Every structure is written in structure tokens, then in C-alpha cells.
Tab-separated table of C-alpha atoms in Angstrom:
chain	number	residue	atom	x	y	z
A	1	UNK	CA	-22.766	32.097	-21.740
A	2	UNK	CA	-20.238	29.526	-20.874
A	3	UNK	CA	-21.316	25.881	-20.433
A	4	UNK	CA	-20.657	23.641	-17.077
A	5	UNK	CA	-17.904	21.650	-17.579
A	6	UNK	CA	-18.348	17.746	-17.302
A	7	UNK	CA	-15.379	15.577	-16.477
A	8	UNK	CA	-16.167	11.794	-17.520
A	9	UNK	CA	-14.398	8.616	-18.687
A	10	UNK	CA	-13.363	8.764	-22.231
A	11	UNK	CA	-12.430	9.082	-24.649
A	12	UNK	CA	-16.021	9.661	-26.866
A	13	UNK	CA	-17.921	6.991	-27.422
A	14	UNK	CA	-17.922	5.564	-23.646
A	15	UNK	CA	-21.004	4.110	-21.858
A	16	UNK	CA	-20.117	7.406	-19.197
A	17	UNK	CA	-20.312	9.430	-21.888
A	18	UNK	CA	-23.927	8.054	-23.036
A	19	UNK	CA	-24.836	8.719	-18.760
A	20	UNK	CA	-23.266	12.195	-19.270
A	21	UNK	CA	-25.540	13.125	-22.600
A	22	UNK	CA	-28.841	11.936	-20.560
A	23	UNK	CA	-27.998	14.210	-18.084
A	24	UNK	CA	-26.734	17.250	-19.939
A	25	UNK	CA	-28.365	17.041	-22.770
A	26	UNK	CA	-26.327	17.983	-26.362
A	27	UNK	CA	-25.537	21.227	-26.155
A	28	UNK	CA	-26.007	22.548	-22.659
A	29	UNK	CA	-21.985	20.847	-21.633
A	30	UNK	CA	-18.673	21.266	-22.355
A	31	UNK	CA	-17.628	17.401	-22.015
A	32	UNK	CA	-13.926	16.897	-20.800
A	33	UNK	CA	-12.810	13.208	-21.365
A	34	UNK	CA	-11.087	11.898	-18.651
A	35	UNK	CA	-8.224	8.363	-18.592
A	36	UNK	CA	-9.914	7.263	-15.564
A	37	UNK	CA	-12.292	7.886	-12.687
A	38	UNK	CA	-10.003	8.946	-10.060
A	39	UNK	CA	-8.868	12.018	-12.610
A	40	UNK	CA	-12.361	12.651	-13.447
A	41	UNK	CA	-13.536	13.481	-9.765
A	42	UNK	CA	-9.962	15.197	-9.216
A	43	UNK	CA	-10.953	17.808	-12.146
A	44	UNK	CA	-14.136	18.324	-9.591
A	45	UNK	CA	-11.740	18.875	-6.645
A	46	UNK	CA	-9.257	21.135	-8.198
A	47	UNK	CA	-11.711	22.984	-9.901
A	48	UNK	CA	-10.539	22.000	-13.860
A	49	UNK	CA	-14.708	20.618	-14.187
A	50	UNK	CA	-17.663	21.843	-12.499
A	51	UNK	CA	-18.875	18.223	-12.663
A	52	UNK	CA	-18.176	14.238	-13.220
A	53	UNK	CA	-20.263	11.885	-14.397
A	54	UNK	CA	-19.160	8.403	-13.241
A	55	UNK	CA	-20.572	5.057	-13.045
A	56	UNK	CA	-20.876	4.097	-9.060
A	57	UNK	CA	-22.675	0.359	-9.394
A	58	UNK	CA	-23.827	-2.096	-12.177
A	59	UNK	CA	-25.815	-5.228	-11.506
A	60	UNK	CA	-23.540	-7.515	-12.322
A	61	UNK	CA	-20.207	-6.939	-10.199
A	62	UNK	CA	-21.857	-4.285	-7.737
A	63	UNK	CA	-19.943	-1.095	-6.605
A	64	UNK	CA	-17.354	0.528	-8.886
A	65	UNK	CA	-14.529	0.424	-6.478
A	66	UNK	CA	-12.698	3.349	-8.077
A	67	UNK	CA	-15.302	5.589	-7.384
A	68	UNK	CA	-16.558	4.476	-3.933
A	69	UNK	CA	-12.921	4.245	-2.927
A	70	UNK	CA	-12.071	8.089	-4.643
A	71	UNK	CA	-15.565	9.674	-3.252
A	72	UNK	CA	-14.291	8.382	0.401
A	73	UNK	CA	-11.044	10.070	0.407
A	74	UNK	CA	-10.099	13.537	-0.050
A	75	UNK	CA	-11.741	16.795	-0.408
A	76	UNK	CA	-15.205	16.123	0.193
A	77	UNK	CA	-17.883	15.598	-2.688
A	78	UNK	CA	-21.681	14.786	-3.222
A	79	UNK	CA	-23.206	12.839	-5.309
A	80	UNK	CA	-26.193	15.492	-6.966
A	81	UNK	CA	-28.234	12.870	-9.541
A	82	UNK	CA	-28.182	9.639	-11.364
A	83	UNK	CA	-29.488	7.813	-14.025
A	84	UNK	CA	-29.452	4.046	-14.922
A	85	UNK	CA	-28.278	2.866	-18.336
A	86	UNK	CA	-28.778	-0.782	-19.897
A	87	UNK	CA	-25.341	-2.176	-20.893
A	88	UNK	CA	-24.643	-4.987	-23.659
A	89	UNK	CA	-21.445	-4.823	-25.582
A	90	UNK	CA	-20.142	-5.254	-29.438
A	91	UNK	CA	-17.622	-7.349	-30.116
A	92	UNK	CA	-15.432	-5.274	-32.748
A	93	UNK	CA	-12.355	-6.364	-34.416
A	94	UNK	CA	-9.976	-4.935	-37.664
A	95	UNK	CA	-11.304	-5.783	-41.024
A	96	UNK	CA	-11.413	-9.460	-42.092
A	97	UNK	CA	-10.866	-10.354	-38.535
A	98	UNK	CA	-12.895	-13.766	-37.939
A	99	UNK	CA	-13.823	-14.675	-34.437
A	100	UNK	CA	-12.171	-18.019	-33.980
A	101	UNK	CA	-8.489	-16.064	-35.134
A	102	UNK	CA	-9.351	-14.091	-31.217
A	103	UNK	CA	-6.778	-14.828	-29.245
A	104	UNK	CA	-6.937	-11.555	-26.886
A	105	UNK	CA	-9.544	-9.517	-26.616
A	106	UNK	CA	-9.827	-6.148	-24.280
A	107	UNK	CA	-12.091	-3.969	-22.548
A	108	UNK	CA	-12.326	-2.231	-19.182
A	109	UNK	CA	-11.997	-4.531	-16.236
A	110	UNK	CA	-16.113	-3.893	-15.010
A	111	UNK	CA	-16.712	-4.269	-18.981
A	112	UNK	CA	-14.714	-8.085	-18.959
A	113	UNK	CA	-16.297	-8.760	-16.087
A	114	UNK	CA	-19.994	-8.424	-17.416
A	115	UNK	CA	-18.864	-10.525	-19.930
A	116	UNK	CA	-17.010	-13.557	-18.521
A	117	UNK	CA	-19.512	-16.195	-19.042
A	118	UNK	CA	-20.159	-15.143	-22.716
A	119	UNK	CA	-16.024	-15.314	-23.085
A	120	UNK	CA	-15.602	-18.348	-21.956
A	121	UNK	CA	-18.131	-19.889	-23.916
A	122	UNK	CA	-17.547	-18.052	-27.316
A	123	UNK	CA	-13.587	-17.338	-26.923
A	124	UNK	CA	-12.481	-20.111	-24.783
A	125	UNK	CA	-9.001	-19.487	-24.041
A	126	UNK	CA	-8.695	-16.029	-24.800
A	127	UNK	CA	-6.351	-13.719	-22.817
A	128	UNK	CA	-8.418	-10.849	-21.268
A	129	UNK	CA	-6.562	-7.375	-21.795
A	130	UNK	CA	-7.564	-4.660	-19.328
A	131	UNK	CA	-8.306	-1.333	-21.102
A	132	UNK	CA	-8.619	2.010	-19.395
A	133	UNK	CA	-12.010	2.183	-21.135
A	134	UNK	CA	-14.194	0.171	-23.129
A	135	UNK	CA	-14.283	2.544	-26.261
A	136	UNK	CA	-10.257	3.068	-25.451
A	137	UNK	CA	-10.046	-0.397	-26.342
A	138	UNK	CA	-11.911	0.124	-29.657
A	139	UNK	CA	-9.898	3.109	-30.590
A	140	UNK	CA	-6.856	1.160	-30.176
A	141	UNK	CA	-7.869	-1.198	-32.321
A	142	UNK	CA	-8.759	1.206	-34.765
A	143	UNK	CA	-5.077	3.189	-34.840
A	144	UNK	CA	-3.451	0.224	-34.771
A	145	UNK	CA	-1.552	0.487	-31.311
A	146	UNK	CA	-3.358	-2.883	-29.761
A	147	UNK	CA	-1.933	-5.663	-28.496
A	148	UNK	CA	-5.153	-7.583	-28.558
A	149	UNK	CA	-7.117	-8.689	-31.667
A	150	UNK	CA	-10.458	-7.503	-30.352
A	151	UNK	CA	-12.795	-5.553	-28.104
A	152	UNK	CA	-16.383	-5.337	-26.328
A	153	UNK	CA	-17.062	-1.922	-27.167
A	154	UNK	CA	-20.408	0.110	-26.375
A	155	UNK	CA	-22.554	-0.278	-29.802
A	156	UNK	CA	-21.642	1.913	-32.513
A	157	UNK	CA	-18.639	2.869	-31.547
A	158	UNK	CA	-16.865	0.112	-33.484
A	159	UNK	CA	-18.411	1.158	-36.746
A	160	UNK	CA	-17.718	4.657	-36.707
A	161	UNK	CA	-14.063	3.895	-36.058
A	162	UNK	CA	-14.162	1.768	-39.326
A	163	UNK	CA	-14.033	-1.531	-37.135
A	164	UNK	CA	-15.916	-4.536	-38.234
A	165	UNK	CA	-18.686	-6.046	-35.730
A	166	UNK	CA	-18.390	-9.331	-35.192
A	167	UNK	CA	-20.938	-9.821	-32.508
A	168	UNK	CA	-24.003	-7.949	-31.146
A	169	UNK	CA	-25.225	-7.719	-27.942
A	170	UNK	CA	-22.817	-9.346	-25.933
A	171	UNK	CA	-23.535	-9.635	-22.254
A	172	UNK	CA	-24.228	-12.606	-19.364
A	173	UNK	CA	-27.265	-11.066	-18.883
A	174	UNK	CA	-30.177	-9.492	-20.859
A	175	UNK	CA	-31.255	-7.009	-18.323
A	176	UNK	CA	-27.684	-5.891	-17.319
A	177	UNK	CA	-27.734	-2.230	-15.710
A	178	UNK	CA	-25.220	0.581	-14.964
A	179	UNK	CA	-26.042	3.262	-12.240
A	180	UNK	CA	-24.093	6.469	-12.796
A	181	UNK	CA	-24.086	9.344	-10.740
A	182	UNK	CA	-23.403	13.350	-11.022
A	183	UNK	CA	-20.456	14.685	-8.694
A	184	UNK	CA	-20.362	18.262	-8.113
A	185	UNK	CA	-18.764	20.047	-4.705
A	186	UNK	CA	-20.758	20.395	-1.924
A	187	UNK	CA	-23.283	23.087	-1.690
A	188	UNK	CA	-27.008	23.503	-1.916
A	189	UNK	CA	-29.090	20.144	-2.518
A	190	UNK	CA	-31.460	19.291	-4.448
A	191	UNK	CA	-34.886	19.587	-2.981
A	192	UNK	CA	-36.192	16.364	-1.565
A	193	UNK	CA	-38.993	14.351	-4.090
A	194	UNK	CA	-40.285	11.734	-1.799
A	195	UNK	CA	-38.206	9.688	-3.810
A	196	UNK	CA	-35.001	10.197	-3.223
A	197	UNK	CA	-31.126	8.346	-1.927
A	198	UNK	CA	-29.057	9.542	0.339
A	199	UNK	CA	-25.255	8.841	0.039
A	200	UNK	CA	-22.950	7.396	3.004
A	201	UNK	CA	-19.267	6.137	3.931
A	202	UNK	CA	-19.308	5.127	7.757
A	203	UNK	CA	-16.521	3.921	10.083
A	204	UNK	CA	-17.588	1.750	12.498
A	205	UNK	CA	-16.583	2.288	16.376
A	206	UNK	CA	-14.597	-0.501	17.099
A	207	UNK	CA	-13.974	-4.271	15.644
A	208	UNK	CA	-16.151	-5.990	18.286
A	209	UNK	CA	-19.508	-8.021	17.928
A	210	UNK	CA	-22.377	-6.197	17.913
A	211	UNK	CA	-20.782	-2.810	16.456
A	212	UNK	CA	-22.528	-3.524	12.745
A	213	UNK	CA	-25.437	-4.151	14.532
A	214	UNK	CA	-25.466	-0.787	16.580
A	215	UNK	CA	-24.256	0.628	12.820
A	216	UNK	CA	-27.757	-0.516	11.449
A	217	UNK	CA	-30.021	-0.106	14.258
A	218	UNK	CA	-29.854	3.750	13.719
A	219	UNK	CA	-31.567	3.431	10.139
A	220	UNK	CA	-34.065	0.870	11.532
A	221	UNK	CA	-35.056	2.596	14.673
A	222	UNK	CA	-35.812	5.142	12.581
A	223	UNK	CA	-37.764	3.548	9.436
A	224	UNK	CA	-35.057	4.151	7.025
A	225	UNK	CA	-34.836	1.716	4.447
A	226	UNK	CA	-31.007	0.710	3.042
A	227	UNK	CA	-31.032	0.015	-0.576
A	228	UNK	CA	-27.636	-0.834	-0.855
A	229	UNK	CA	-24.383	-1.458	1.397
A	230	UNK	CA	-21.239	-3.129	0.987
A	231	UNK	CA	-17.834	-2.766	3.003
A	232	UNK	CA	-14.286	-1.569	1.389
A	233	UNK	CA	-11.066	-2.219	2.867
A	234	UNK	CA	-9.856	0.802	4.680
A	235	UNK	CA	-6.332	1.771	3.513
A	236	UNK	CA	-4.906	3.016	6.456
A	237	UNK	CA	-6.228	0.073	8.991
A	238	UNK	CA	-5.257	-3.232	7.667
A	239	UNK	CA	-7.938	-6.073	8.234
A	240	UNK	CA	-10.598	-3.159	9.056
A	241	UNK	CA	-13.490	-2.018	6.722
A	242	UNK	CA	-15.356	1.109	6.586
A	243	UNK	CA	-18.978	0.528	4.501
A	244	UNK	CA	-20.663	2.686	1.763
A	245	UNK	CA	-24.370	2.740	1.249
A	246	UNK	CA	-27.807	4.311	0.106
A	247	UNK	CA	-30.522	4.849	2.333
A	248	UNK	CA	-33.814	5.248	0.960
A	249	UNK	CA	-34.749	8.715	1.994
A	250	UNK	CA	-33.100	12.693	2.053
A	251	UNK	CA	-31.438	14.443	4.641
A	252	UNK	CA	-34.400	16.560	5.067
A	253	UNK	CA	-36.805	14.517	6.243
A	254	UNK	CA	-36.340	14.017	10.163
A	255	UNK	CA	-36.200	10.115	9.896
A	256	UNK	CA	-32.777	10.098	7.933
A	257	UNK	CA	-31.558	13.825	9.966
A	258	UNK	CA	-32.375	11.553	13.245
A	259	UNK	CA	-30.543	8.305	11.478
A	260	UNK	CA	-27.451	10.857	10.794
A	261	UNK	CA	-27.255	12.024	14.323
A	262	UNK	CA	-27.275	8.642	15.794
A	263	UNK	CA	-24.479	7.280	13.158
A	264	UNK	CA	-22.278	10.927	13.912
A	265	UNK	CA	-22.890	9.974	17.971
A	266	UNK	CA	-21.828	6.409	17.985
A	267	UNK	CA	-19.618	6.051	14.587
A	268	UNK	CA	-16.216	7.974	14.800
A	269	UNK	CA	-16.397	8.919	10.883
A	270	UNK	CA	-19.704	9.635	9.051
A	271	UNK	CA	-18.912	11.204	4.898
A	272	UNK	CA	-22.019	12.518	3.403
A	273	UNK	CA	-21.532	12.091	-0.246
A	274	UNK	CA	-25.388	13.609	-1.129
A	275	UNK	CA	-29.314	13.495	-1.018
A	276	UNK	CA	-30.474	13.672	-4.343
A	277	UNK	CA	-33.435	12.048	-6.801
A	278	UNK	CA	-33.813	8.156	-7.597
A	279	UNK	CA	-33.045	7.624	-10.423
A	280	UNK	CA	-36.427	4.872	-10.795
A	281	UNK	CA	-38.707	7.810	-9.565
A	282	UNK	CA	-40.892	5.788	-6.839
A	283	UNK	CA	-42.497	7.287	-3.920
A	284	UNK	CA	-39.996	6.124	-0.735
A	285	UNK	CA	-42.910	4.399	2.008
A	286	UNK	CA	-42.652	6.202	5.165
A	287	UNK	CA	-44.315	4.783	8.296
A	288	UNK	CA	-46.818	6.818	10.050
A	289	UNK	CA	-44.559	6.909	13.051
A	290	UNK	CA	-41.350	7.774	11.247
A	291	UNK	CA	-43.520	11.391	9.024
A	292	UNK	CA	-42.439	14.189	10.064
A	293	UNK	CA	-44.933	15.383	11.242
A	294	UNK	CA	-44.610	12.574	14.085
A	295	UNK	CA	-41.182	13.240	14.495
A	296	UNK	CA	-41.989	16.649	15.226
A	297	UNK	CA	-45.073	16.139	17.209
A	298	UNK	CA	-42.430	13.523	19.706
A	299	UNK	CA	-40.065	17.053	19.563
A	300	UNK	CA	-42.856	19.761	20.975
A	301	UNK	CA	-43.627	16.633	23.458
A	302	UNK	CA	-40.467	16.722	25.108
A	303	UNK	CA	-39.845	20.676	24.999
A	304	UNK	CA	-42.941	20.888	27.034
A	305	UNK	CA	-41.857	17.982	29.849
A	306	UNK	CA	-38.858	20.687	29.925
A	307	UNK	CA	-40.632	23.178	30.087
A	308	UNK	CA	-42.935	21.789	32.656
A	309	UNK	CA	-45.700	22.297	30.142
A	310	UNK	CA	-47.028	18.774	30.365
């Protein structure tokens, strides 16, 4: 029987790769390491992986541009689960390495980020090298090819390279969280929970007052709940932004089929990127006047004024 194939960030050792192993657990994936995110969701769209596991938000810095931007362009793709991982880093470093001889020290970008208070305070004046990953920067270390004198690496990774740990637990915050999210091409969904996201990029109309407003009003008129939403440059239209978010809800439940319809009437470009299961598991509140059973109760109402049932 062959195994699904799971593009992620690599190389081993990578907080993706933790994300990937929750969701396919040992055994049950081939794993394909990936440079980066962009070539992880392009082994989706040409067909290389059957999946990607990627990491879409953390609480610190927010969306992961690379893959909001790289799910909104291109052949489409849906988002099909998720799963939330606590993050805190190692601080790893060759043999006999002490920490006040750091001059440089590397990571990814989102990973130097999460840790820019805690650098300042504890390597003040240290040059921050962008890695492509956060265990790329360990391995580096570890062959000898870095430019840098340490890394925050995911824990463990720096002792099974043969790296010495010079710090534990690293982050600006105690509770810091990474969301990560299962890409596969669109087909059949998962079935709705009751507790459940569903995935957006909209356009909206026109630059003019009011047009976020008439954006939002289709979620609220309808008792759909947005969890998260944030704007991105759009590439092609200088100065404009199109916005990605998560309603609280799947596109089988009339409230967020009805929100849908609205956005595709009045927005000129609506990407579904998925309906799938929270990761956190809790019951989404629906009003009684946004079930469906009222939506549908509103629908046989009309059809009979039509039919001059009524």
C-alpha cells in the first residue's frame, strides 16, 4: 500500500515537521522535506505530494505571509485540518561555544521574530541571520557551513546533531502558539463538526468608504462569527489590499452558504481555501435565527408567497 505523500518545511527536525507527525502519525506518511513554503504547496499543485503541512499563523507575529500570500495565488487549494503546536526555542551552538562569544545567531525570520525581546536582552548586539528554517540553521551549524555562531533551534534537534545547548526555552512569551494547517487539492470536505473554520481570500469592490463595511456586513447579517482577518498587499494593484480570514462556521451550514453568496454578489473575487475542523474542538454558538432550520423555514416562506401559497 503506498503512503500519502506530505510535503513540509525541512529539513527533519522542524517545528512543521512536529505539526506533520501529529497529523500523520509515524508510519502512515511518506514525509518530503521541502526549502520553503512556497515549494511545499507547489509539490501539492503539480502533483509531486498529495499534501503540505504548513504553518499559516502564530501568536506572536500573526499570519505567515508565505503561505497566505502562496494559498491566494495560483491553482486553487484548501486548507483540510489543523492543529496548534506550543513553540519555545533552544539556543544551540558548536562545542565550547560560550554565550557572550555570540556575535550572530540565526533562525527562520517568524522563529527571530518570536524571539526579539529575549535577543536583545541576552545577545545585545547580535546580528540576526535569516535561515530558511529553524532546524536548517542548526544543521548548518552542525556541518560547519555557518556564518553565524549560533541558532534557536526546535528542542532536541541541537543535541542530536552533536550541538551543545546553551539555553532552554527561549521565547518572549510562555504560552507562544503555532497554527498549522493541512493543504490538499480541492475535492470532497470534511464533514462539518459544529466546530469548525472556514477559509477565505476576498477582494473588495472598489477603494471607497463603506466597501469594508459592506465586506463584513455579509458575515454579520448572517450570525457568522470572524475569528481572524488581516489584509495583504495585492501584487498586481499597488496601494490596494485583498484580506484573508476564518469565519467561525462550514460551508454547509446555510448561515456561512448565505454569507458566501452575499460576498460572491457584491465582492468581484471570493477564494475558498476550505471548511474543515478547529483545531480547539468547541461547539461554534449559532443563534436561533441564523439554525438552519430557520434559514430553511425563511426559504419554504418565500417559495410559497411565489407560489401564491401564502
Amino acid at each position: 500500500m503506498t503512503l500519502p505523500r506530505y510535503a513540509y518545511l525541512g529539513p527533519a527536525g522542524t517545528f512543521t515537521e512536529a505539526a506533520l507527525r501529529v497529523m500523520a502519525p509515524e508510519g502512515t506518511a511518506e514525509h518530503l522535506p521541502m526549502v520553503d513554503v512556497p515549494s511545499a504547496l507547489g509539490a501539492v499543485r503539480s502533483g509531486e505530494a498529495d499534501y503540505a503541512v504548513v504553518a499559516i499563523e502564530n501568536s506572536v507575529e500573526g499570519g505567515v505571509t508565505a503561505t497566505l500570500d502562496t494559498l491566494a495565488e495560483g491553482e486553487p487549494l484548501v486548507i483540510l485540518g489543523e492543529v496548534v503546536l506550543s513553540i519555545s526555542f533552544e539556543l544551540v551552538a558548536r562545542p565550547g561555544t560560550r554565550i557572550e562569544d555570540v556575535a550572530r545567531v540565526s533562525a527562520h525570520s517568524h522563529g527571530l521574530n518570536q524571539c526579539r525581546r529575549w535577543i536583545a536582552e541576552n545577545l545585545p548586539g547580535a546580528l540576526q541571520v535569516p535561515a530558511s528554517s529553524n532546524a536548517a540553521a542548526a544543521v548548518a551549524l552542525a556541518d560547519g557551513s555557518a556564518e553565524f555562531d549560533a541558532a534557536l533551534a526546535p528542542p532536541g534537534i541541537g543535541e542530536s546533531l552533536g550541538l551543545e545547548v546553551l539555553v532552554s526555552g527561549v521565547s518572549d512569551r510562555a504560552s507562544s502558539m503555532t497554527r498549522f494547517v493541512r493543504i490538499g487539492r480541492p475535492g470532497e470536505l470534511p464533514e462539518p463538526t459544529g466546530a469548525d473554520k472556514t477559509t477565505l481570500v476576498v477582494h473588495l469592490p472598489s477603494d471607497r468608504s463603506g466597501a469594508l463595511l459592506q465586506m463584513l456586513e455579509q458575515f454579520s447579517a448572517r450570525g457568522v462569527n470572524l475569528s481572524r482577518i488581516e489584509s495583504r498587499p495585492r501584487g498586481d494593484r499597488p496601494g490596494e489590499y485583498s484580506f484573508s480570514m476564518d469565519a467561525m462556521g462550514h460551508v454547509a451550514e446555510a448561515r456561512v452558504a448565505e454569507a458566501l453568496i452575499g460576498l460572491k454578489r457584491t465582492c468581484p473575487v471570493v477564494l475558498f481555501l476550505g471548511s474543515y475542523p478547529a483545531f480547539h474542538g468547541e461547539v461554534t454558538p449559532v443563534e436561533p435565527e441564523t439554525t438552519d432550520e430557520s434559514f430553511a423555514e425563511a426559504t419554504a416562506w418565500v417559495a410559497a408567497l411565489r407560489d401564491g401559497r401564502a
